[in-house]
Structure formats: structure tokens, C-alpha cells
Coordinates of C-alpha atoms in Angstrom, one line a residue:
M1 CA 17.4 223.7 86.6
V2 CA 18.6 226.6 88.5
S3 CA 16.4 228.4 90.9
H4 CA 16.7 231.6 93.0
T5 CA 14.6 232.0 96.2
S6 CA 15.0 234.1 99.2
R7 CA 16.0 231.9 102.3
P8 CA 16.5 232.8 105.9
D9 CA 20.2 232.9 107.1
R10 CA 21.2 229.5 108.3
A11 CA 23.6 227.2 107.8
L12 CA 24.1 224.7 104.9
K13 CA 22.7 221.3 105.0
H14 CA 24.0 218.1 102.9
S15 CA 21.4 217.3 100.0
K16 CA 21.2 216.3 96.3
Q17 CA 21.6 219.9 95.2
S18 CA 24.6 222.2 95.0
R19 CA 23.9 225.4 97.1
I20 CA 25.2 228.5 97.4
A21 CA 23.6 230.5 100.3
S22 CA 23.8 234.0 101.7
S23 CA 21.9 236.0 103.8
N24 CA 19.4 237.1 101.3
C25 CA 19.2 234.2 98.7
S26 CA 19.9 230.5 97.7
T27 CA 20.9 229.4 94.4
G28 CA 19.9 225.7 94.0
V29 CA 21.4 223.6 90.9
S30 CA 19.6 220.4 90.5
H31 CA 21.4 217.4 88.7
R32 CA 18.4 215.3 89.0
R33 CA 15.8 217.0 86.8
H34 CA 15.5 217.8 83.0
V35 CA 12.9 219.8 81.4
G36 CA 10.5 218.1 79.4
L37 CA 10.9 214.9 81.2
W38 CA 7.4 213.4 82.1
R39 CA 5.6 210.0 82.8
R40 CA 3.0 208.4 81.3
G41 CA 1.8 205.4 83.6
A42 CA 4.9 203.8 84.4
I43 CA 7.1 205.0 81.4
Y44 CA 9.0 208.1 81.0
Q45 CA 8.5 210.5 78.0
Y46 CA 10.3 213.3 76.7
R47 CA 8.5 216.5 75.2
V48 CA 10.2 219.4 73.6
R49 CA 9.1 222.6 72.1
V50 CA 9.6 223.3 68.5
P51 CA 11.5 226.5 67.9
A52 CA 9.2 229.3 66.8
D53 CA 11.1 229.9 63.5
L54 CA 10.7 225.9 62.6
R55 CA 7.2 225.1 63.4
S56 CA 5.7 225.9 60.0
R57 CA 8.4 223.8 58.3
I58 CA 8.3 221.1 60.9
G59 CA 4.2 221.3 61.0
S60 CA 4.3 220.9 64.8
T61 CA 4.7 222.8 68.0
H62 CA 5.8 219.7 69.9
I63 CA 8.0 216.7 69.5
N64 CA 7.1 213.7 72.0
R65 CA 9.4 210.5 72.4
S66 CA 8.9 207.5 74.5
L67 CA 12.0 206.5 76.4
R68 CA 11.0 203.1 76.9
T69 CA 12.0 202.8 80.7
A70 CA 10.4 202.9 84.1
S71 CA 13.6 203.7 85.6
F72 CA 14.2 207.4 86.4
T73 CA 18.2 207.1 86.6
E74 CA 17.9 205.3 82.8
A75 CA 15.4 208.0 81.8
I76 CA 17.8 210.8 82.8
R77 CA 21.0 209.2 80.9
C78 CA 18.5 208.6 77.7
V79 CA 16.9 212.1 77.9
R80 CA 20.2 213.9 77.4
M81 CA 21.4 211.8 74.2
L82 CA 17.7 212.1 72.9
A83 CA 17.7 216.0 73.4
Y84 CA 20.9 216.3 71.7
E85 CA 19.9 214.3 68.7
I86 CA 16.7 216.4 68.4
E87 CA 18.6 219.7 68.4
K88 CA 20.9 218.4 65.7
R89 CA 17.6 217.7 63.8
F90 CA 16.6 221.5 64.4
D91 CA 20.1 222.7 63.0
A92 CA 19.6 220.5 59.9
V93 CA 16.3 221.9 59.1
R94 CA 17.4 225.5 59.6
D95 CA 20.2 224.5 57.0
Q96 CA 17.5 223.9 54.2
H97 CA 17.6 220.0 54.9
V98 CA 13.9 218.2 54.8
F99 CA 12.7 217.4 58.0
D100 CA 11.7 213.9 58.7
P101 CA 10.2 212.8 62.1
S102 CA 11.3 209.2 61.8
E103 CA 15.0 210.2 61.7
I104 CA 14.7 211.1 65.4
P105 CA 15.7 208.2 67.1
Q106 CA 13.5 206.1 69.5
R107 CA 15.2 205.2 72.6
Q108 CA 17.3 202.1 72.7
S109 CA 20.4 200.7 74.4
R110 CA 23.8 200.4 72.8
A111 CA 23.8 196.8 72.4
G112 CA 20.3 197.1 70.6
S113 CA 21.5 199.9 68.3
I114 CA 24.7 198.0 67.4
K115 CA 22.6 194.8 66.8
R116 CA 19.9 196.6 64.5
E117 CA 23.0 198.0 62.6
E118 CA 24.3 194.4 61.9
Q119 CA 20.9 193.3 60.8
R120 CA 20.7 196.2 58.5
L121 CA 24.0 195.3 56.9
V122 CA 23.8 191.3 56.9
P123 CA 21.1 189.8 54.5
P124 CA 18.4 187.7 56.6
Q125 CA 19.1 184.4 57.0
T126 CA 17.0 182.1 54.8
F127 CA 15.1 178.8 55.8
S128 CA 18.1 176.6 54.0
D129 CA 20.7 178.9 56.0
I130 CA 19.5 178.1 59.3
A131 CA 18.9 174.4 58.2
N132 CA 22.5 174.0 57.3
Q133 CA 23.7 175.8 60.4
Y134 CA 21.5 173.2 62.5
L135 CA 22.9 170.2 60.8
D136 CA 26.3 171.7 61.2
D137 CA 26.1 172.2 64.8
P138 CA 28.7 170.7 66.5
T139 CA 27.2 170.3 69.9
S140 CA 24.9 167.7 68.5
S141 CA 26.2 164.2 67.3
R142 CA 24.3 162.6 64.3
T143 CA 25.2 159.8 62.0
A144 CA 25.7 160.4 58.3
K145 CA 22.5 158.7 57.5
S146 CA 20.5 160.8 60.1
K147 CA 22.1 163.9 58.6
A148 CA 20.9 162.7 55.4
I149 CA 17.4 162.1 56.5
Y150 CA 17.0 165.6 58.1
R151 CA 18.6 167.2 55.0
T152 CA 16.0 165.3 52.6
T153 CA 13.1 166.5 55.1
Y154 CA 14.1 170.1 55.2
A155 CA 14.8 170.2 51.4
A156 CA 11.3 168.9 51.2
F157 CA 9.9 172.1 53.4
A158 CA 12.0 174.5 50.9
S159 CA 10.2 173.2 48.1
I160 CA 6.7 173.5 49.8
F161 CA 7.4 177.0 50.8
E162 CA 8.2 177.5 47.0
T163 CA 11.1 179.9 47.7
D164 CA 14.0 180.0 50.1
I165 CA 12.6 182.8 52.2
P166 CA 13.9 184.4 55.2
A167 CA 13.4 182.2 58.0
A168 CA 12.2 185.0 60.4
S169 CA 9.2 185.6 57.8
I170 CA 7.8 181.8 57.9
T171 CA 4.3 182.2 59.8
R172 CA 2.1 179.7 61.6
E173 CA -0.1 179.7 58.5
M174 CA 2.7 178.7 56.2
C175 CA 3.4 176.0 58.6
R176 CA -0.1 174.9 58.7
E177 CA -0.3 175.0 54.6
A178 CA 2.8 172.8 54.4
L179 CA 1.1 170.2 57.0
G180 CA -1.7 170.1 54.6
V181 CA 0.5 169.3 51.4
L182 CA 2.3 166.8 53.6
Q183 CA -1.2 164.8 54.5
T184 CA -1.8 164.1 50.9
L185 CA 1.8 163.3 49.8
P186 CA 2.3 159.5 48.7
S187 CA 5.3 157.5 50.1
N188 CA 8.6 157.9 48.3
A189 CA 6.9 160.6 46.3
S190 CA 9.9 162.4 44.9
K191 CA 11.5 159.0 43.9
R192 CA 8.5 158.0 41.9
W193 CA 7.9 161.3 40.3
P194 CA 11.1 163.0 40.2
D195 CA 10.0 165.8 37.8
L196 CA 7.1 167.1 39.7
T197 CA 7.1 169.6 42.7
L198 CA 5.8 168.4 46.0
R199 CA 2.9 170.8 45.7
E200 CA 2.1 169.2 42.2
L201 CA 2.5 165.5 43.7
A202 CA 0.0 166.6 46.3
A203 CA -2.3 167.7 43.6
K204 CA -1.8 164.6 41.5
A205 CA -2.3 162.1 44.7
R206 CA -5.6 164.0 45.3
A207 CA -6.9 164.0 41.9
E208 CA -6.0 160.4 41.2
G209 CA -6.7 158.8 44.8
I210 CA -3.1 158.0 45.1
P211 CA -2.5 156.6 49.0
A212 CA -0.9 159.1 51.2
M213 CA 1.9 158.4 53.7
S214 CA 1.1 157.4 57.1
P215 CA 0.2 160.0 59.9
A216 CA 3.3 158.8 61.6
N217 CA 5.4 160.0 58.8
V218 CA 3.8 163.3 58.4
N219 CA 4.3 163.8 62.1
E220 CA 7.9 163.0 61.9
Y221 CA 8.4 165.6 59.1
M222 CA 6.6 168.2 61.4
N223 CA 8.8 167.0 64.4
K224 CA 11.8 167.8 62.5
L225 CA 10.7 171.3 61.2
S226 CA 9.8 171.9 64.9
T227 CA 13.2 170.9 66.1
L228 CA 14.8 173.2 63.6
F229 CA 12.8 176.1 64.7
N230 CA 13.4 175.5 68.3
W231 CA 17.1 175.5 67.7
A232 CA 16.8 178.7 65.6
V233 CA 14.9 180.5 68.6
K234 CA 17.6 179.2 71.1
E235 CA 20.2 180.7 69.0
E236 CA 18.3 183.7 68.6
K237 CA 18.1 183.6 64.7
I238 CA 14.1 183.8 64.9
T239 CA 11.9 184.9 67.8
R240 CA 9.6 182.1 68.0
N241 CA 8.8 178.6 66.6
P242 CA 5.6 179.0 64.2
A243 CA 5.4 175.1 63.8
K244 CA 5.3 174.3 67.4
G245 CA 2.6 171.5 68.1
L246 CA 1.5 171.1 64.6
R247 CA 0.6 167.7 63.8
I248 CA -2.1 165.5 62.9
A249 CA -3.8 162.7 64.8
D250 CA -2.6 159.2 64.6
L251 CA -5.4 156.9 65.4
V252 CA -2.9 153.7 65.3
A253 CA -1.6 153.1 68.9
R254 CA 2.2 153.1 69.2
R255 CA 2.3 149.4 70.1
D256 CA 0.3 148.5 66.8
K257 CA 2.7 150.3 64.5
R258 CA 4.7 147.1 64.4
K259 CA 3.1 143.9 64.8
P260 CA 4.9 140.6 65.8
F261 CA 4.7 137.8 63.0
S262 CA 2.1 135.6 63.3
T263 CA 2.6 131.8 63.5
V264 CA 1.2 131.3 60.1
Q265 CA 4.0 134.0 58.8
L266 CA 6.6 132.1 60.6
R267 CA 6.0 129.0 59.3
R268 CA 5.9 130.4 55.7
I269 CA 9.1 132.3 56.3
F270 CA 11.1 129.4 57.6
N271 CA 9.5 126.7 55.4
A272 CA 10.6 128.9 52.2
P273 CA 12.9 127.4 49.7
I274 CA 15.9 129.2 51.3
Y275 CA 15.3 127.1 54.3
R276 CA 14.0 123.9 52.7
G277 CA 16.2 123.8 49.4
C278 CA 16.8 126.4 47.0
R279 CA 18.5 126.8 43.5
D280 CA 21.0 129.1 45.2
D281 CA 20.8 132.1 47.9
G282 CA 21.3 134.7 45.3
A283 CA 18.6 135.4 42.6
G284 CA 17.3 132.0 42.9
F285 CA 16.5 132.0 46.7
A286 CA 12.9 131.7 46.0
C287 CA 13.2 128.8 43.7
A288 CA 13.0 125.4 44.8
G289 CA 16.4 123.2 44.5
D290 CA 18.7 121.1 45.7
A291 CA 21.2 123.8 47.5
K292 CA 20.9 124.4 51.0
P293 CA 23.7 127.4 51.7
R294 CA 24.0 128.8 55.1
R295 CA 25.1 132.5 54.8
A296 CA 23.5 135.8 55.8
R297 CA 20.1 135.2 54.4
F298 CA 19.7 131.9 56.0
W299 CA 21.2 132.8 59.3
I300 CA 19.9 136.6 60.1
P301 CA 16.3 135.9 60.3
L302 CA 16.9 133.1 62.6
I303 CA 19.4 134.9 64.8
A304 CA 16.6 137.6 65.1
L305 CA 13.9 135.2 65.9
W306 CA 15.9 133.4 68.7
S307 CA 17.9 136.7 70.3
G308 CA 15.5 139.9 69.5
M309 CA 18.7 141.8 68.2
R310 CA 18.0 144.4 65.7
Q311 CA 18.7 144.0 61.9
N312 CA 21.9 146.1 61.7
E313 CA 23.0 144.7 65.0
I314 CA 23.2 141.2 63.3
C315 CA 24.4 142.6 60.1
Q316 CA 27.5 144.3 61.6
L317 CA 28.7 141.3 63.6
H318 CA 32.2 140.4 63.8
T319 CA 33.3 136.7 64.2
A320 CA 34.9 137.9 67.2
D321 CA 31.6 139.1 68.4
V322 CA 30.6 135.5 69.1
R323 CA 32.5 134.4 72.0
K324 CA 32.4 132.6 75.2
V325 CA 31.6 135.0 78.5
E326 CA 31.9 133.2 81.7
G327 CA 31.8 129.7 79.8
I328 CA 28.6 130.7 77.9
L329 CA 28.9 131.5 74.3
C330 CA 27.3 135.0 73.5
F331 CA 26.6 137.8 71.0
V332 CA 28.6 140.3 72.2
V333 CA 26.8 143.8 71.0
G334 CA 28.9 146.9 70.9
R335 CA 30.7 149.5 68.9
G336 CA 33.8 147.7 68.2
E337 CA 37.3 149.4 67.9
A338 CA 37.2 149.8 64.2
G339 CA 34.4 152.3 64.3
D340 CA 32.4 150.7 61.6
K341 CA 29.6 149.9 63.8
H342 CA 26.6 151.7 64.9
L343 CA 24.0 151.3 67.9
K344 CA 20.7 152.8 68.3
T345 CA 21.1 153.9 72.1
V346 CA 23.6 153.5 74.7
A347 CA 21.5 150.6 76.3
S348 CA 22.2 148.6 73.1
E349 CA 25.6 147.6 74.4
R350 CA 24.9 144.2 75.8
L351 CA 25.5 140.3 75.9
V352 CA 23.1 138.1 74.4
P353 CA 23.5 134.4 75.0
L354 CA 23.2 132.1 72.0
H355 CA 19.7 130.2 72.4
P356 CA 20.2 126.4 72.3
E357 CA 18.2 126.2 69.4
L358 CA 20.9 128.3 67.5
I359 CA 23.3 125.9 68.8
R360 CA 21.6 122.9 67.9
M361 CA 21.3 124.5 64.2
G362 CA 25.0 124.8 64.0
L363 CA 25.7 128.5 64.5
P364 CA 28.9 127.9 66.1
Q365 CA 30.3 125.6 63.5
Y366 CA 29.3 128.3 61.0
V367 CA 31.3 131.0 63.0
D368 CA 34.3 128.7 62.9
E369 CA 34.3 128.3 59.3
R370 CA 34.3 132.1 58.9
R371 CA 37.3 132.5 60.9
R372 CA 39.1 129.4 59.2
A373 CA 38.5 131.4 56.0
G374 CA 40.0 134.5 57.7
D375 CA 37.0 136.6 57.7
T376 CA 36.5 139.3 60.1
R377 CA 33.0 140.0 59.3
L378 CA 30.5 137.3 60.5
F379 CA 28.5 137.7 57.1
P380 CA 31.3 139.1 54.6
E381 CA 29.0 139.1 51.6
L382 CA 27.0 141.9 53.1
S383 CA 28.4 145.4 51.8
L384 CA 28.6 148.6 53.6
D385 CA 26.1 151.5 52.5
G386 CA 27.0 155.0 51.8
Y387 CA 26.1 155.8 55.3
G388 CA 28.0 153.2 57.4
H389 CA 25.2 150.5 57.8
Y390 CA 25.5 146.8 56.6
S391 CA 21.8 146.2 56.8
S392 CA 20.5 148.5 54.0
R393 CA 20.5 145.8 51.1
F394 CA 19.5 143.1 53.2
S395 CA 16.5 145.0 54.3
K396 CA 15.5 145.5 50.8
W397 CA 15.9 141.8 50.2
F398 CA 14.1 140.9 52.9
A399 CA 11.1 142.9 51.9
R400 CA 11.2 140.9 48.6
F401 CA 11.7 137.7 50.5
L402 CA 8.3 138.1 52.5
L403 CA 6.4 138.6 49.3
S404 CA 8.2 135.7 47.4
C405 CA 7.0 133.2 50.3
N406 CA 3.5 134.9 50.9
A407 CA 4.2 136.2 54.2
A408 CA 4.1 139.8 53.8
D409 CA 1.4 141.7 55.7
E410 CA 0.6 145.1 57.0
R411 CA 2.5 146.4 59.8
T412 CA 5.0 143.7 59.7
C413 CA 8.8 143.8 58.6
F414 CA 12.0 142.6 59.7
H415 CA 11.5 144.3 63.2
S416 CA 8.4 142.1 63.6
F417 CA 11.0 139.3 64.9
R418 CA 11.9 141.5 67.7
H419 CA 8.4 142.0 68.8
S420 CA 8.0 138.2 68.5
F421 CA 10.8 137.8 70.9
R422 CA 9.4 140.1 73.4
D423 CA 6.2 138.2 73.3
A424 CA 7.9 135.3 73.9
L425 CA 9.8 136.5 76.9
R426 CA 6.8 137.3 78.2
E427 CA 5.1 133.7 77.7
A428 CA 8.2 132.5 79.2
K429 CA 7.6 135.0 82.3
V430 CA 11.3 136.2 82.3
E431 CA 11.6 139.1 84.7
R432 CA 11.1 142.5 83.2
E433 CA 14.3 143.9 84.1
I434 CA 16.2 141.1 82.6
V435 CA 14.2 141.5 79.4
L436 CA 14.7 145.2 79.4
A437 CA 18.7 144.3 79.7
M438 CA 18.6 141.5 77.2
G439 CA 16.8 143.3 74.4
G440 CA 18.9 146.6 74.8
W441 CA 15.5 148.4 75.8
T442 CA 17.1 149.7 79.2
S443 CA 16.9 153.5 79.2
P444 CA 20.2 155.3 80.1
L445 CA 20.3 157.2 83.3
G446 CA 18.9 160.7 82.7
S447 CA 16.5 160.0 80.2
G448 CA 13.4 159.6 82.5
G449 CA 13.4 155.8 82.0
A450 CA 15.8 154.8 84.7
S451 CA 16.4 155.4 88.3
V452 CA 19.7 156.0 90.2
A453 CA 19.7 152.3 91.5
D454 CA 20.2 151.1 87.8
T455 CA 23.7 152.6 87.9
Y456 CA 24.5 150.3 91.0
G457 CA 26.1 147.1 90.5
K458 CA 27.6 145.2 87.6
G459 CA 24.4 143.8 86.0
F460 CA 23.1 140.2 85.6
S461 CA 25.3 137.1 85.3
T462 CA 25.6 135.5 81.8
Q463 CA 24.4 132.4 83.5
L464 CA 21.3 134.3 84.4
L465 CA 20.7 135.8 81.1
F466 CA 21.3 132.4 79.5
D467 CA 18.7 130.5 81.9
A468 CA 16.1 133.5 80.8
I469 CA 16.7 133.1 77.1
A470 CA 16.7 129.4 77.0
N471 CA 13.0 129.5 78.0
V472 CA 12.0 131.2 75.1
E473 CA 10.2 129.0 72.6
Y474 CA 7.5 129.1 69.7
P475 CA 5.5 126.0 70.7
A476 CA 3.5 126.0 67.3
L477 CA 6.5 126.6 65.0
D478 CA 8.4 123.5 64.2
L479 CA 12.0 124.0 63.3
T480 CA 13.5 120.6 63.4
H481 CA 14.4 120.4 59.8
L482 CA 16.8 123.1 60.5
R483 CA 18.8 121.4 63.1
L484 CA 22.3 119.5 62.2

């Protein structure tokens, strides 16, 4: 803006304006103003008059655009670029081009402009795209089995959404609808009816009264979906998590989801033919006979009862994992050097002394037999599954075994041995810190379940652990028929 005003004859003073002064006039050139710049509330706007010869063709006398900034300095920079673009549009109209007001750009940063151009050129990422990227993210560590479970879960959601839609277009209502489908799906639905879609399976289950999967399983599905969307938000692939907090009420308390075996169940288990005399420990495990084989199917339930170890921890044991530590025979639970072992948590690495009852039943002799036979694995008949676990086939066999000996019951499975062992430790009044260490329940530092003090010292002595586990007993359970 250039202005001419009469000014008195006086010396120039420093200001933000460049002035040329004489005795009669002063010329001021403003570098901080722009015609058409104004403010609506806190946000600057730019308003420009349409040239008279173009008004009839444009259909307006003025064009107004928000600069989308409350900063005067930034508004000055933006208005210059916007004024140039509008002038170019005016020239285009004069050259007989059709005027489209939407072609006049809104104010945006250069980074925003580049990002929008990239989004225009690159196809939107679908739900399957972000699911695959999430599972391949190198910052997360997952086992092959865990990845397979996640892939199955996300494939289920892709089926429920019915089309592999852009991830950014998935709404809260769509996620809520998916939750409704899951609530009526039976367990292992896709395996039982492979030719039906999940929506068709849900309709079939409702019509025929087929029991649905548990609320815990439904919530596990939704948790995995929400975890995926949280990752996508963090990676700026979508702007929000539409599944956040979606879950159904689970009326079963956490401690009741798995129960310990009752005394009646334990009696039926350890008086079954495989412990009293069976035809063989293969297909004839449930048939009474003269054979008394002592291999995986015999030892694994007993080890679980007297040590509280997890199923896969037992199944993947090496003969070298049963050895003396400080003069006491122990199970050494660890990952090993071969890389073929899996542990649930960091705290799972631990020492578990052999209970005296296992020694009386002859477990040390069995270990020596395997070593003399040249076996690296304690239970060489167990084979590895496709996910690197030795427990998968044994787990299926044990479910059949419980049915065969009439010991099956709701919310009990192999993991119930671990609950029974925990109760036995309570009855023995073993100190809680020792219990957590022996069972691998201790939370690693930083997870919210441990204090800085837990990292001090070298832990409990093997003798102290042995004294604690030796107090574990099941008074109503007679297993003397299994001793050597």
C-alpha cells in the first residue's frame, strides 16, 4: 500500500515503513498490509473483488477464502500465493475457460499439499492391507502360532465386512455390527461349516439354537481388532480407532474361567487304565490290560500335578533340563540353545525342584533311560507342530483322555493342573514371593506387576525352593500305586 500525505519538515525516524520525506510530502510503502486481508474472529480471511467484465460469467461480485490461520505473519505469506492463483483463474475465464470456484485452492501448507497429492495418486489401503502390514511390522515380535491366530482373526473380520473395503471407511457402526455377528457365532464355526460365510453361520446358529462362542472369545476377537486400529492410527494410516472399547459383558470372573481339578476328577484321572494297566499307551490307552508303559502320556500329567509347569513347558523338555542344581534335582525351564523352545513370558525361565513324589514314582530313572537311549528330548514320541510347539497333539489327546475316564467337566482342562498346584501351595502356606517365582508368575520389571526391589539379589536358593515344593500334597488323593 502506497500513501502520500503532507508531513511537517522533520527528521526521519526508524519504523517498519520505508519513507521518502521532503518538506511538503511523505511517501510510505507498507510491507505489512495486503488489500482484501481481514479477520473473522481469530481466523484471517482473503476477499477479492471480481473484475467488472467477469462478474456476469462468474456470477459473483466477490470471492472470499479462509486462510485458516490466526497468525498474521503466516496470513501475509498465504494471501500472496492465493491472490496469484485467483488472478490466474480470472485470466483463464477471459480465455473462454469455464470458471469453477472449487478450483481456487483453500489455504494449505506445502506438506499438506504434497500429502493430498500422494493420497490422490495412491489407492486407499484396504483392511487386509493394514492387517498384513501390522503383522509384518518388525518392531513387534510374535511367534508363528501367534501370527496365524491373528491372521485368522483378521480374515474373519474381512469376511464379516463382506468386502475388503478401505480401512479409513470402516465406521463405528460397522464394528458394532461385526460384534453382533461374533456374539452368535458357534465355536470353530468355519471348520464345522466351511462352505458358509460367517454371516450365514451366525444366521444358522440363531435359527437352530446352536450355542455361541464364549464372551471371552468374542472379546478376544474385538481386542485384536482394536489393537490393529490403534497401530494404524499410530502409523497415520487412519485417523481414529472405530472399535475402541467395543466388547460385551463377561459375567464369568477371571478366576473362574479355569478351575482346578476336583479330588473326584484327579482320582478318575490317575486311576484310569493308563495308570492302572492298559492295552498300550497308543490307541489302547483307555482299555484295561496288562501293559504299564511309562512314556509321555504317563508322565506329563504327573509332572504338571506336582510342579505346576505349563503343558508346553513339560512337552518340550530335554533330558539335559532335568539335572542337579546346588545338589538338588530340578527341572530347568528355559529357552535352550537350539531355538526349539517357547516360553510364555520372561518370568517363565526358572528352576522347579522335583517333588519327592515324582522321585518316588521313578522319574529320575526314566530320565536316565532316555539318556542311555541317546534321546535329546525327554519325550521323543512327541512331534513338533507347524508352529514350533510339542504340546498341540498331546493337548488334543488329553481332551479325549478326560472324556474316556469320565473326568471331563466345564472350565477344566490340562491347565487345571496348574490351578490345583497353586491351591496346594496356598494350603501349604508357602510364601507368596516363592510361589510366584516357582510358578513363573512373577511379572517382569516395567509391566506394572513388579517393583525395583525385585531386580536386586540373585533370587531364592534351590534348597529353599525344594523345601517349599516338598510341602505340596493332595491329602485326599492316593497315588501309592504309582510308586516304584
